Amino acid sequence: MKKFIDSADTLLETSLRGFAAAHADILYLEEQPTFIRRLRRKAGKVAVISGGGSGHEPLHAGFVGTGMLDAACPGQIFTSPTPDQMLAAAEAVDGGAGVLFIVKNYAGDVMNFEMAAELLALPNASVLVSDDAALPKTHGIGRRGVAGTLVVEKIVGAAAEAGLDLAACRALGERAASVTASIGVALSSCTVPALGKPTFHLAEDEMELGVGIHGERGVATQAMAPASEICRQLCDLLAAELQVQTGQAILLHVNGFGATPLVELYAMYQLAADYWRGKQAVVARSLAGNFTTSLDMAGCSITVTLLDDELTRYWDAPVHTAALRW
Amino acid sequence: MKKFIDSADTLLETSLRGFAAAHADILYLEEQPTFIRRLRRKAGKVAVISGGGSGHEPLHAGFVGTGMLDAACPGQIFTSPTPDQMLAAAEAVDGGAGVLFIVKNYAGDVMNFEMAAELLALPNASVLVSDDAALPKTHGIGRRGVAGTLVVEKIVGAAAEAGLDLAACRALGERAASVTASIGVALSSCTVPALGKPTFHLAEDEMELGVGIHGERGVATQAMAPASEICRQLCDLLAAELQVQTGQAILLHVNGFGATPLVELYAMYQLAADYWRGKQAVVARSLAGNFTTSLDMAGCSITVTLLDDELTRYWDAPVHTAALRW
């Protein structure tokens, strides 16, 4: 393992301090318990909080700021944050209009956010994101939350900023999540610092379809293929999922897993945009880059959200965070 | 070689089209000859143009937009763009106040930009960036231009946007370049698509000090070390270069080479910020992320610019590009 670290024990803390120092105009870091909070509070709005294991940067802390998250709770790498982090974050950023948790569907995250909600006596405090189309909808613990989480956080964050109440923010988040699907492919494993070696092995002519974002194996190991074939396979899976009608406006998000350079991600974006235009969809909004990563994994995912006027308006609303700004 | 490509021949064209489509609100792509130009022109300002081999994304095309570049000329991967690209870009974006080329110091880039300037009958049309402190100042063809190029482009772009004339923009660019130094380290080689294999080999316990951004070997192959030791070595080299006085304000830029995730880059940023505070410098401005990349190389560089009020003001000025926005 070659990484810029002193030890697996200190990497996250050092990184979070660096992140907070580099973006001191937007956010700051609280420690014991650890969370990142927005610098400029806005009174009377619903507080939107997310969190999850680290190693997916810039998700979630990179989305803290005006128009998106009020706080993010980072767990250790690929490990759920603890209820005391969520509790402290909620108490710190609650502006009187309630708190909404945006939670990726992983057992640990769900359990700990639920525990925090119970301790805060907050019923209906969560939007669950489970956009990973790699797993069947009937999967025992439900589908995982992956790169589509960014879309839900952006839309809910904008709605909260605009003054929607808690029930409306939650309903909007659930609606955004319900029209969002993602599918990923890995060209390499990632290496978790505490483990020190790749979590799975791929041969030089193999790729892994349907990976999540925690270095776990996907649903199938396949022969490596040209970009346009990979793209078609991923988009076919999304098309089977989302029922895209002629003229449907979509948000197309090509997300890198951390070690895939932009030149490849924009090529995948172009191929995916061509695919959806071929399906008579309108690629109305776009995002390409490394946003929901899996440490140093090479690979990418494609996320599609079916847009309507309301979702588009909140997607377009101003956002000022470390990783998303417009 | 595992990459998201159909062929080495089509990767760049597909990627540029995807890039232009994903950022159609900011820029557009001209083909034959190829360049990226800013969508919203501003009359009467100096036109600022850069370019160079591709494979360094988001540099340079990611910096086209309000407050930074008017156009960028992408060559093939790690290959200089041709004079006809620069000529077409200059003719397209010249708003009557002159054209300034920002050129990284590589023989091909320098020659081709000079040729374009001659064809356009533009004397003194370039700012040369040669910030790579890996090579001695006495090096035959001079030092290479690396991640510090972003700093020069930002500052000159802001000055042009503010209405400074050509001579003032050029002088400012040369001044910014003269107080900027960078040094990089690679943990892996990159793989050029047309070559299909890594351009050099590093053992699992080795790193390469003083690499450029074209997959070339650096100045020394060293034993892999903890992040804080690597950081100290890089910063010591910059400190020997820049004569940082007590209380000196600096811009600290930690740049990833493409395959190094943010969690590591922010940790390096934190270690570097501590180093410079230890030298009694004031880390006044910061930027961490993958901005001047070398395809899929793992590694990073540290860039320091000595700031004064004028440089800070232009660094802070609004910018709206694909890769930098504030």
XYZ file of C-alpha atoms in Angstrom:
652
model
C 0.000 0.000 0.000
C 1.351 3.391 -1.006
C -0.613 6.321 0.317
C 0.046 9.763 1.710
C -0.523 8.786 5.331
C 1.392 8.676 8.562
C -0.784 5.925 9.976
C -4.230 4.506 9.336
C -5.179 5.774 12.790
C -4.464 9.424 12.115
C -5.329 9.818 8.418
C -8.952 10.813 8.875
C -8.358 13.305 11.663
C -5.501 14.981 9.779
C -7.547 15.068 6.595
C -10.628 16.547 8.273
C -8.513 19.267 9.863
C -6.970 20.053 6.506
C -10.371 20.078 4.851
C -11.788 22.453 7.444
C -8.755 24.745 7.267
C -8.840 24.869 3.472
C -12.550 25.759 3.475
C -12.733 27.945 6.569
C -14.839 30.438 4.614
C -17.643 27.865 4.308
C -17.553 25.462 7.250
C -15.813 24.371 10.389
C -14.932 21.195 12.186
C -16.237 20.238 15.607
C -14.374 17.504 17.434
C -15.457 15.185 20.266
C -17.782 14.252 18.759
C -16.711 14.954 15.208
C -18.857 16.726 12.655
C -18.507 19.403 10.001
C -20.916 22.309 10.202
C -21.840 25.171 7.980
C -20.359 28.532 8.897
C -23.200 30.809 7.814
C -26.349 29.687 9.564
C -29.746 30.734 8.360
C -32.414 31.078 10.999
C -35.745 29.311 10.741
C -34.832 26.779 8.082
C -34.977 22.999 8.277
C -31.533 21.692 9.189
C -30.320 19.085 6.687
C -27.733 16.634 7.979
C -26.034 13.709 6.361
C -23.107 11.486 7.162
C -21.655 8.059 6.733
C -18.342 6.324 6.552
C -15.382 8.341 5.296
C -13.447 7.423 2.176
C -16.101 8.816 -0.185
C -14.808 12.381 -0.302
C -16.033 14.924 -1.225
C -19.302 13.227 -0.096
C -20.628 14.314 2.487
C -18.527 17.046 4.094
C -17.802 18.583 0.699
C -21.521 19.342 0.410
C -21.829 21.321 3.630
C -22.654 24.948 2.968
C -25.280 27.339 1.734
C -27.978 25.568 -0.256
C -27.042 22.024 0.681
C -26.093 20.422 4.014
C -26.007 22.125 7.407
C -23.796 19.427 8.850
C -22.079 16.175 7.937
C -21.033 13.418 10.333
C -18.001 11.493 9.095
C -17.452 7.991 10.431
C -14.113 6.255 10.253
C -13.241 4.993 6.787
C -16.106 2.858 5.475
C -17.594 2.798 8.978
C -20.838 4.382 10.096
C -20.667 7.498 12.250
C -22.003 7.055 15.775
C -25.278 8.387 17.202
C -23.455 10.863 19.449
C -22.043 12.584 16.344
C -25.508 12.886 14.809
C -26.983 14.035 18.103
C -24.362 16.746 18.550
C -24.707 17.869 14.937
C -28.497 18.028 15.176
C -28.405 20.015 18.392
C -25.830 22.386 16.929
C -27.577 23.201 13.664
C -31.272 22.882 14.525
C -32.650 26.333 13.852
C -36.095 25.620 15.245
C -37.668 24.280 12.062
C -36.640 20.691 12.606
C -33.899 18.354 11.467
C -33.842 16.063 8.465
C -31.295 13.260 8.126
C -30.332 12.073 4.658
C -29.164 8.506 5.088
C -27.544 6.104 2.647
C -29.084 2.680 3.025
C -26.457 0.719 4.935
C -27.356 -1.219 8.061
C -24.965 0.681 10.335
C -25.905 4.112 9.047
C -29.619 3.374 9.231
C -29.384 1.984 12.755
C -27.297 4.834 14.103
C -29.322 7.599 12.482
C -32.487 5.918 13.835
C -30.965 5.804 17.292
C -30.088 9.486 17.081
C -33.605 10.308 15.910
C -35.046 8.408 18.848
C -32.790 10.167 21.318
C -33.851 13.481 19.810
C -37.500 12.370 19.839
C -37.694 13.128 16.137
C -40.183 10.941 14.306
C -40.017 10.855 10.499
C -36.638 12.537 10.556
C -34.966 10.673 7.689
C -34.859 10.339 3.944
C -33.358 7.002 2.965
C -31.396 6.838 -0.288
C -31.142 3.437 -1.964
C -30.349 4.202 -5.586
C -27.996 1.323 -6.414
C -29.667 -0.595 -9.226
C -27.058 -3.352 -9.011
C -29.174 -5.161 -6.447
C -32.762 -6.284 -7.003
C -35.425 -4.166 -5.333
C -36.374 -7.255 -3.349
C -32.926 -7.494 -1.759
C -33.166 -8.359 1.932
C -31.864 -5.110 3.423
C -32.789 -3.069 0.376
C -30.539 -1.423 -2.110
C -27.466 0.544 -1.161
C -27.233 4.310 -1.289
C -24.514 5.440 -3.688
C -23.840 8.422 -5.972
C -27.498 9.402 -6.241
C -27.234 10.596 -2.641
C -25.630 13.799 -3.911
C -28.736 14.521 -5.978
C -31.039 14.061 -3.005
C -28.811 16.204 -0.788
C -28.691 18.994 -3.385
C -32.427 19.073 -3.955
C -33.416 18.804 -0.298
C -30.744 21.327 0.673
C -32.112 23.844 -1.811
C -35.667 23.258 -0.643
C -34.688 23.799 2.986
C -32.825 26.967 2.008
C -35.955 28.166 0.204
C -37.948 27.754 3.393
C -39.945 24.565 2.810
C -41.045 22.942 6.049
C -39.837 19.618 7.377
C -42.632 17.506 5.923
C -42.255 19.119 2.514
C -38.457 18.703 2.513
C -38.836 15.065 3.470
C -41.482 14.382 0.833
C -39.350 16.089 -1.787
C -36.293 14.081 -0.775
C -38.223 10.839 -0.979
C -39.552 11.806 -4.372
C -36.061 12.712 -5.654
C -34.717 9.416 -4.311
C -37.531 7.465 -5.954
C -36.686 8.778 -9.445
C -32.920 8.318 -9.092
C -30.962 5.196 -9.970
C -27.246 4.458 -10.191
C -25.020 1.655 -11.361
C -21.253 1.372 -11.024
C -18.339 -0.544 -12.475
C -14.849 -0.923 -11.019
C -11.610 -1.370 -12.938
C -9.681 -1.894 -9.715
C -10.346 -2.502 -6.056
C -9.620 0.152 -3.498
C -7.197 -0.261 -0.617
C -8.518 0.498 2.853
C -5.633 1.992 4.884
C -6.296 -0.140 7.980
C -6.256 -3.273 5.816
C -3.240 -2.298 3.735
C -4.129 -4.322 0.643
C -6.848 -4.339 -2.032
C -10.165 -5.724 -0.792
C -10.610 -7.799 -3.938
C -8.554 -8.768 -6.936
C -9.295 -8.108 -10.596
C -7.146 -9.471 -13.392
C -5.765 -7.100 -16.023
C -8.595 -8.087 -18.392
C -11.443 -7.982 -15.878
C -13.864 -5.428 -14.522
C -16.406 -5.671 -11.720
C -19.999 -4.743 -12.495
C -22.377 -3.434 -9.888
C -19.890 -2.458 -7.213
C -20.864 -0.360 -4.251
C -18.617 2.273 -2.733
C -16.970 0.280 0.043
C -14.566 -1.880 -1.885
C -16.998 -4.770 -1.852
C -17.294 -7.067 -4.841
C -20.085 -6.262 -7.271
C -22.654 -8.559 -8.826
C -20.494 -9.928 -11.665
C -16.876 -10.095 -12.759
C -16.777 -9.511 -16.498
C -14.257 -9.247 -19.282
C -12.945 -5.723 -19.710
C -14.719 -3.993 -22.603
C -14.523 -0.782 -24.627
C -16.007 2.310 -22.963
C -19.026 2.439 -25.247
C -19.949 -1.169 -24.418
C -19.531 -0.607 -20.690
C -21.599 2.542 -20.965
C -24.376 0.777 -22.861
C -24.516 -2.011 -20.316
C -24.751 0.405 -17.397
C -27.352 2.582 -19.101
C -29.430 -0.427 -20.178
C -29.688 -1.408 -16.524
C -30.803 2.111 -15.621
C -33.263 2.237 -18.512
C -34.885 -0.994 -17.344
C -35.252 0.629 -13.954
C -36.471 4.143 -14.619
C -39.077 4.007 -17.384
C -37.769 6.967 -19.328
C -40.484 8.261 -21.686
C -39.861 10.184 -24.910
C -38.996 13.777 -24.078
C -38.267 12.999 -20.415
C -35.775 15.477 -18.962
C -32.981 13.794 -17.032
C -30.063 14.731 -14.847
C -27.075 12.681 -15.986
C -24.346 12.273 -13.404
C -21.138 10.410 -14.218
C -19.247 9.855 -10.993
C -15.656 8.699 -10.624
C -14.657 6.379 -7.781
C -11.455 8.271 -6.985
C -8.674 7.086 -9.283
C -10.286 7.581 -12.679
C -9.173 10.809 -14.338
C -11.497 13.441 -15.772
C -10.473 12.729 -19.357
C -12.097 9.299 -19.023
C -15.087 10.491 -17.002
C -16.002 13.124 -19.589
C -15.659 10.509 -22.332
C -18.070 8.278 -20.395
C -20.361 11.257 -19.927
C -20.410 11.857 -23.694
C -21.169 8.204 -24.425
C -23.915 8.147 -21.798
C -25.438 11.395 -23.081
C -25.530 9.893 -26.575
C -27.222 6.796 -25.183
C -29.983 8.755 -23.469
C -30.551 10.990 -26.463
C -30.934 7.759 -28.425
C -33.706 6.837 -25.997
C -35.409 10.158 -26.799
C -34.608 11.551 -23.362
C -33.478 15.159 -22.926
C -30.200 15.451 -21.030
C -31.238 18.627 -19.258
C -28.670 18.748 -16.461
C -25.196 17.229 -16.121
C -22.522 16.536 -13.577
C -19.257 14.684 -14.213
C -16.367 14.236 -11.804
C -15.206 12.462 -8.675
C -17.950 13.170 -6.128
C -18.864 9.892 -4.406
C -15.636 8.006 -4.267
C -14.342 4.770 -2.898
C -10.852 5.812 -1.796
C -8.448 4.986 -4.648
C -10.760 2.742 -6.661
C -10.602 3.113 -10.444
C -14.072 3.026 -11.901
C -17.194 5.061 -12.298
C -20.916 5.041 -11.870
C -23.730 6.510 -13.895
C -26.686 8.076 -12.120
C -29.886 9.210 -13.781
C -32.588 11.289 -12.104
C -35.892 11.896 -13.872
C -36.427 15.635 -13.663
C -39.570 17.695 -13.487
C -39.821 21.464 -13.069
C -39.698 21.356 -9.297
C -36.689 19.033 -9.063
C -34.896 21.059 -11.754
C -35.542 24.298 -9.920
C -34.008 22.961 -6.701
C -31.100 21.385 -8.573
C -30.425 24.756 -10.209
C -30.702 26.791 -6.996
C -27.455 28.400 -5.835
C -25.118 26.192 -3.848
C -21.895 27.173 -2.124
C -19.973 24.230 -0.715
C -16.411 22.946 -1.001
C -17.239 20.539 -3.825
C -20.348 21.947 -5.534
C -20.811 25.616 -6.360
C -23.090 27.412 -8.730
C -4.108 -1.026 -19.413
C -7.662 -0.678 -18.122
C -9.310 2.595 -18.989
C -12.723 3.839 -20.043
C -11.810 4.244 -23.696
C -12.866 2.862 -27.041
C -9.487 3.555 -28.591
C -6.520 5.793 -27.898
C -7.369 7.606 -31.128
C -10.862 8.678 -30.109
C -10.539 9.235 -26.358
C -9.659 12.911 -26.488
C -12.286 13.904 -29.034
C -15.025 12.035 -27.161
C -13.882 13.520 -23.869
C -13.768 17.094 -25.189
C -17.268 16.751 -26.601
C -18.495 15.431 -23.285
C -16.743 18.223 -21.433
C -18.277 20.884 -23.685
C -21.742 19.335 -23.445
C -21.568 19.058 -19.653
C -20.524 22.715 -19.340
C -22.520 24.274 -22.162
C -23.532 27.097 -19.826
C -19.883 28.242 -19.616
C -18.036 27.319 -22.806
C -18.152 25.606 -26.137
C -15.934 23.494 -28.329
C -14.684 24.534 -31.749
C -13.342 21.781 -33.953
C -10.958 21.869 -36.918
C -8.907 23.294 -35.388
C -9.832 22.326 -31.857
C -10.156 24.785 -29.015
C -12.489 25.499 -26.114
C -13.825 29.025 -25.858
C -15.714 30.987 -23.299
C -19.421 31.420 -23.935
C -19.918 34.859 -22.437
C -17.516 37.252 -24.088
C -16.668 40.577 -22.576
C -15.818 43.347 -24.999
C -12.624 45.343 -24.747
C -10.709 43.057 -22.425
C -7.368 41.364 -23.007
C -7.992 37.831 -24.261
C -6.181 35.250 -22.141
C -5.408 31.950 -23.837
C -3.598 28.875 -22.635
C -3.171 25.345 -23.844
C -0.883 22.378 -23.860
C -0.986 18.631 -24.082
C -4.122 16.920 -22.803
C -4.074 14.460 -19.924
C -3.829 17.205 -17.272
C -7.553 17.795 -16.868
C -9.105 19.999 -15.608
C -6.097 22.129 -16.725
C -6.548 24.080 -19.078
C -10.056 23.756 -20.509
C -11.532 23.508 -17.023
C -10.338 27.070 -16.411
C -12.108 28.650 -19.389
C -14.813 31.056 -18.297
C -15.515 34.358 -16.659
C -12.530 35.633 -14.700
C -9.958 33.200 -16.057
C -9.252 31.950 -19.608
C -10.982 33.068 -22.796
C -9.824 29.979 -24.651
C -7.782 26.811 -24.200
C -6.063 24.814 -26.926
C -5.810 21.114 -26.078
C -3.125 19.077 -27.807
C -3.249 15.314 -28.032
C -2.357 13.587 -24.776
C 0.991 14.894 -23.513
C 1.561 16.529 -26.909
C 1.703 20.235 -27.672
C -1.220 21.824 -29.483
C -0.401 23.134 -32.949
C -0.029 26.778 -34.009
C -3.220 26.645 -36.080
C -5.209 25.920 -32.911
C -3.660 28.913 -31.147
C -4.157 31.090 -34.191
C -7.822 30.182 -34.527
C -8.393 30.646 -30.792
C -6.688 34.037 -30.791
C -8.664 35.265 -33.766
C -11.889 34.025 -32.232
C -11.530 35.599 -28.802
C -9.485 38.731 -29.449
C -11.754 41.542 -28.330
C -9.515 44.326 -29.580
C -7.390 44.725 -26.464
C -4.820 42.138 -27.445
C -4.080 38.501 -26.727
C -1.923 37.027 -24.003
C -0.735 33.415 -24.121
C 0.041 31.642 -20.869
C 2.522 28.935 -21.734
C 3.987 26.124 -19.671
C 7.690 25.826 -20.305
C 7.981 22.787 -22.571
C 9.903 22.969 -25.822
C 6.938 22.048 -28.029
C 4.489 24.385 -26.326
C 6.956 27.267 -26.357
C 7.824 26.762 -30.014
C 4.234 26.475 -31.172
C 2.944 29.407 -29.150
C 5.872 31.475 -30.481
C 4.989 30.471 -34.010
C 1.389 31.469 -33.467
C 2.471 34.796 -32.009
C 4.664 35.438 -35.033
C 1.865 34.590 -37.433
C -0.391 36.959 -35.524
C 2.369 39.588 -35.450
C 2.048 39.743 -31.673
C 5.292 40.622 -29.940
C 5.508 40.054 -26.181
C 2.374 37.964 -26.259
C 3.343 35.307 -23.729
C 3.821 34.653 -20.056
C 6.036 31.628 -19.530
C 5.427 29.503 -16.450
C 8.352 27.459 -15.155
C 7.515 26.760 -11.530
C 8.920 23.253 -11.141
C 11.570 23.451 -8.443
C 12.674 19.877 -9.105
C 15.139 21.097 -11.682
C 17.926 23.599 -11.045
C 17.301 27.124 -12.305
C 20.320 26.672 -14.541
C 18.705 23.729 -16.353
C 19.335 23.916 -20.109
C 15.801 24.498 -21.321
C 14.681 25.978 -18.045
C 12.286 24.567 -15.529
C 9.013 22.951 -16.481
C 5.642 24.566 -15.973
C 3.470 22.501 -13.642
C 0.682 23.113 -11.097
C 1.644 26.735 -10.512
C 0.261 27.469 -13.978
C -3.229 27.496 -12.466
C -2.204 30.317 -10.151
C -0.859 32.422 -13.007
C -3.948 31.764 -15.118
C -6.275 32.738 -12.262
C -4.459 35.938 -11.448
C -3.970 37.067 -15.047
C -7.536 36.081 -15.909
C -8.889 38.219 -13.091
C -6.707 41.152 -14.103
C -7.888 40.945 -17.709
C -11.483 40.756 -16.502
C -10.868 43.869 -14.391
C -9.730 45.737 -17.482
C -5.946 45.857 -17.129
C -4.207 46.357 -20.431
C -1.993 43.844 -22.174
C 1.311 45.090 -20.790
C -0.063 45.188 -17.245
C -1.568 41.691 -17.544
C 1.711 40.347 -18.843
C 3.764 42.023 -16.138
C 1.408 40.742 -13.482
C 1.579 37.222 -14.902
C 5.358 37.288 -14.908
C 5.376 38.576 -11.373
C 2.952 35.841 -10.214
C 5.066 33.224 -11.975
C 8.252 34.545 -10.366
C 6.907 34.081 -6.820
C 5.429 30.623 -7.446
C 7.230 27.313 -7.026
C 6.052 23.716 -7.111
C 7.460 20.292 -6.379
C 5.829 16.926 -6.967
C 6.140 13.318 -5.928
C 4.664 10.251 -7.627
C 3.587 7.023 -5.970
C 2.891 5.435 -9.338
C 3.527 6.100 -12.991
C 0.697 7.021 -15.300
C -0.316 5.011 -18.344
C -0.523 6.890 -21.634
C -3.372 5.339 -23.670
C -1.385 5.198 -26.919
C 1.454 3.413 -25.111
C -0.751 1.048 -23.123
C 1.621 0.514 -20.213
C 3.146 2.585 -17.393
C 5.902 4.910 -18.553
C 8.125 3.978 -15.630
C 8.124 1.417 -12.867
C 8.138 1.992 -9.140
C 8.450 -0.822 -6.634
C 5.875 -1.158 -3.864
C 8.268 0.564 -1.433
C 9.425 3.355 -3.735
C 8.306 6.846 -4.679
C 9.597 9.210 -7.328
C 10.617 12.709 -6.244
C 10.480 15.696 -8.548
C 8.263 14.280 -11.247
C 6.738 16.455 -13.908
C 3.256 15.939 -15.276
C 4.000 13.835 -18.336
C 4.808 10.490 -16.803
C 8.511 11.226 -16.987
C 10.841 10.033 -14.262
C 11.663 12.581 -11.578
C 14.997 13.546 -10.115
C 15.299 10.712 -7.581
C 13.729 7.374 -6.736
C 13.422 7.185 -2.969
C 12.130 4.828 -0.325
C 8.436 5.354 0.385
C 7.983 7.422 3.539
C 5.218 8.591 5.884
C 3.176 11.552 4.630
C 4.682 13.997 7.107
C 8.215 13.136 5.969
C 7.294 13.442 2.307
C 5.612 16.737 3.023
C 8.619 18.088 4.914
C 10.970 17.119 2.096
C 8.789 18.812 -0.535
C 8.286 21.947 1.539
C 11.987 22.171 2.431
C 12.742 22.315 -1.287
C 10.185 25.092 -1.742
C 11.467 26.973 1.284
C 15.004 26.941 -0.109
C 13.558 28.414 -3.285
C 11.165 31.099 -2.189
C 12.732 33.021 0.697
C 9.643 33.109 2.876
C 9.995 35.838 5.487
C 8.222 35.896 8.851
C 4.628 36.977 8.362
C 4.715 36.365 4.613
C 1.241 35.547 3.276
C 1.203 32.492 1.012
C -1.191 30.651 -1.239
C -0.812 26.939 -0.504
C -1.963 24.639 -3.289
C -1.868 20.869 -2.878
C -2.510 19.294 -6.252
C -3.302 15.657 -6.944
C -1.965 13.969 -10.079
C -5.228 12.190 -10.859
C -5.423 8.964 -8.881
C -4.857 10.245 -5.367
C -8.106 10.659 -3.449
C -9.139 13.798 -1.602
C -8.823 12.188 1.816
C -5.055 11.972 1.226
C -4.742 15.365 -0.473
C -6.422 17.153 2.436
C -4.147 15.301 4.860
C -1.146 16.523 2.844
C -2.629 20.004 2.839
C -2.904 19.945 6.629
C 0.698 18.754 7.042
C 1.925 21.394 4.600
C -0.054 24.153 6.297
C 1.509 23.137 9.619
C 4.947 23.237 8.010
C 4.500 26.780 6.696
C 3.022 28.030 9.949
C 6.127 26.594 11.569
C 8.142 28.802 9.216
C 6.162 31.822 10.473
C 4.336 32.166 7.169
C 0.638 32.974 7.030
C -1.360 30.473 4.991
C -3.698 33.093 3.620
C -5.270 31.228 0.702
C -5.683 27.504 -0.022
C -6.557 25.100 -2.776
C -6.510 21.303 -2.538
C -7.681 18.827 -5.148
C -6.909 17.302 -8.520
C -6.327 20.294 -10.804
C -3.141 19.686 -12.812
C -3.109 15.969 -13.335
C -1.008 13.431 -15.116
C -3.718 11.021 -16.317
C -4.000 8.248 -13.717
C -0.804 8.943 -11.818
C -0.964 8.580 -8.024
C 0.914 11.393 -6.375
C 0.702 15.046 -5.576
C 2.532 18.316 -5.781
C 2.768 21.259 -3.449
C 2.753 24.771 -4.858
C 3.446 27.927 -2.887
C 2.869 31.448 -4.169
C 4.084 34.430 -2.156
C 1.088 36.743 -1.924
C 0.842 40.488 -1.697
C -2.324 42.583 -1.696
C -2.538 42.811 -5.471
C -2.005 39.102 -6.126
C -4.480 38.252 -3.355
C -7.106 40.566 -4.798
C -6.891 38.926 -8.206
C -6.839 35.441 -6.705
C -9.995 36.315 -4.761
C -11.820 37.875 -7.717
C -14.893 35.968 -8.893
C -14.249 33.070 -11.246
C -16.798 30.930 -13.052
C -15.270 27.982 -14.873
C -15.895 24.242 -14.958
C -13.219 23.499 -12.369
C -12.806 26.689 -10.320
C -15.715 28.789 -9.079
C -16.008 31.395 -6.419
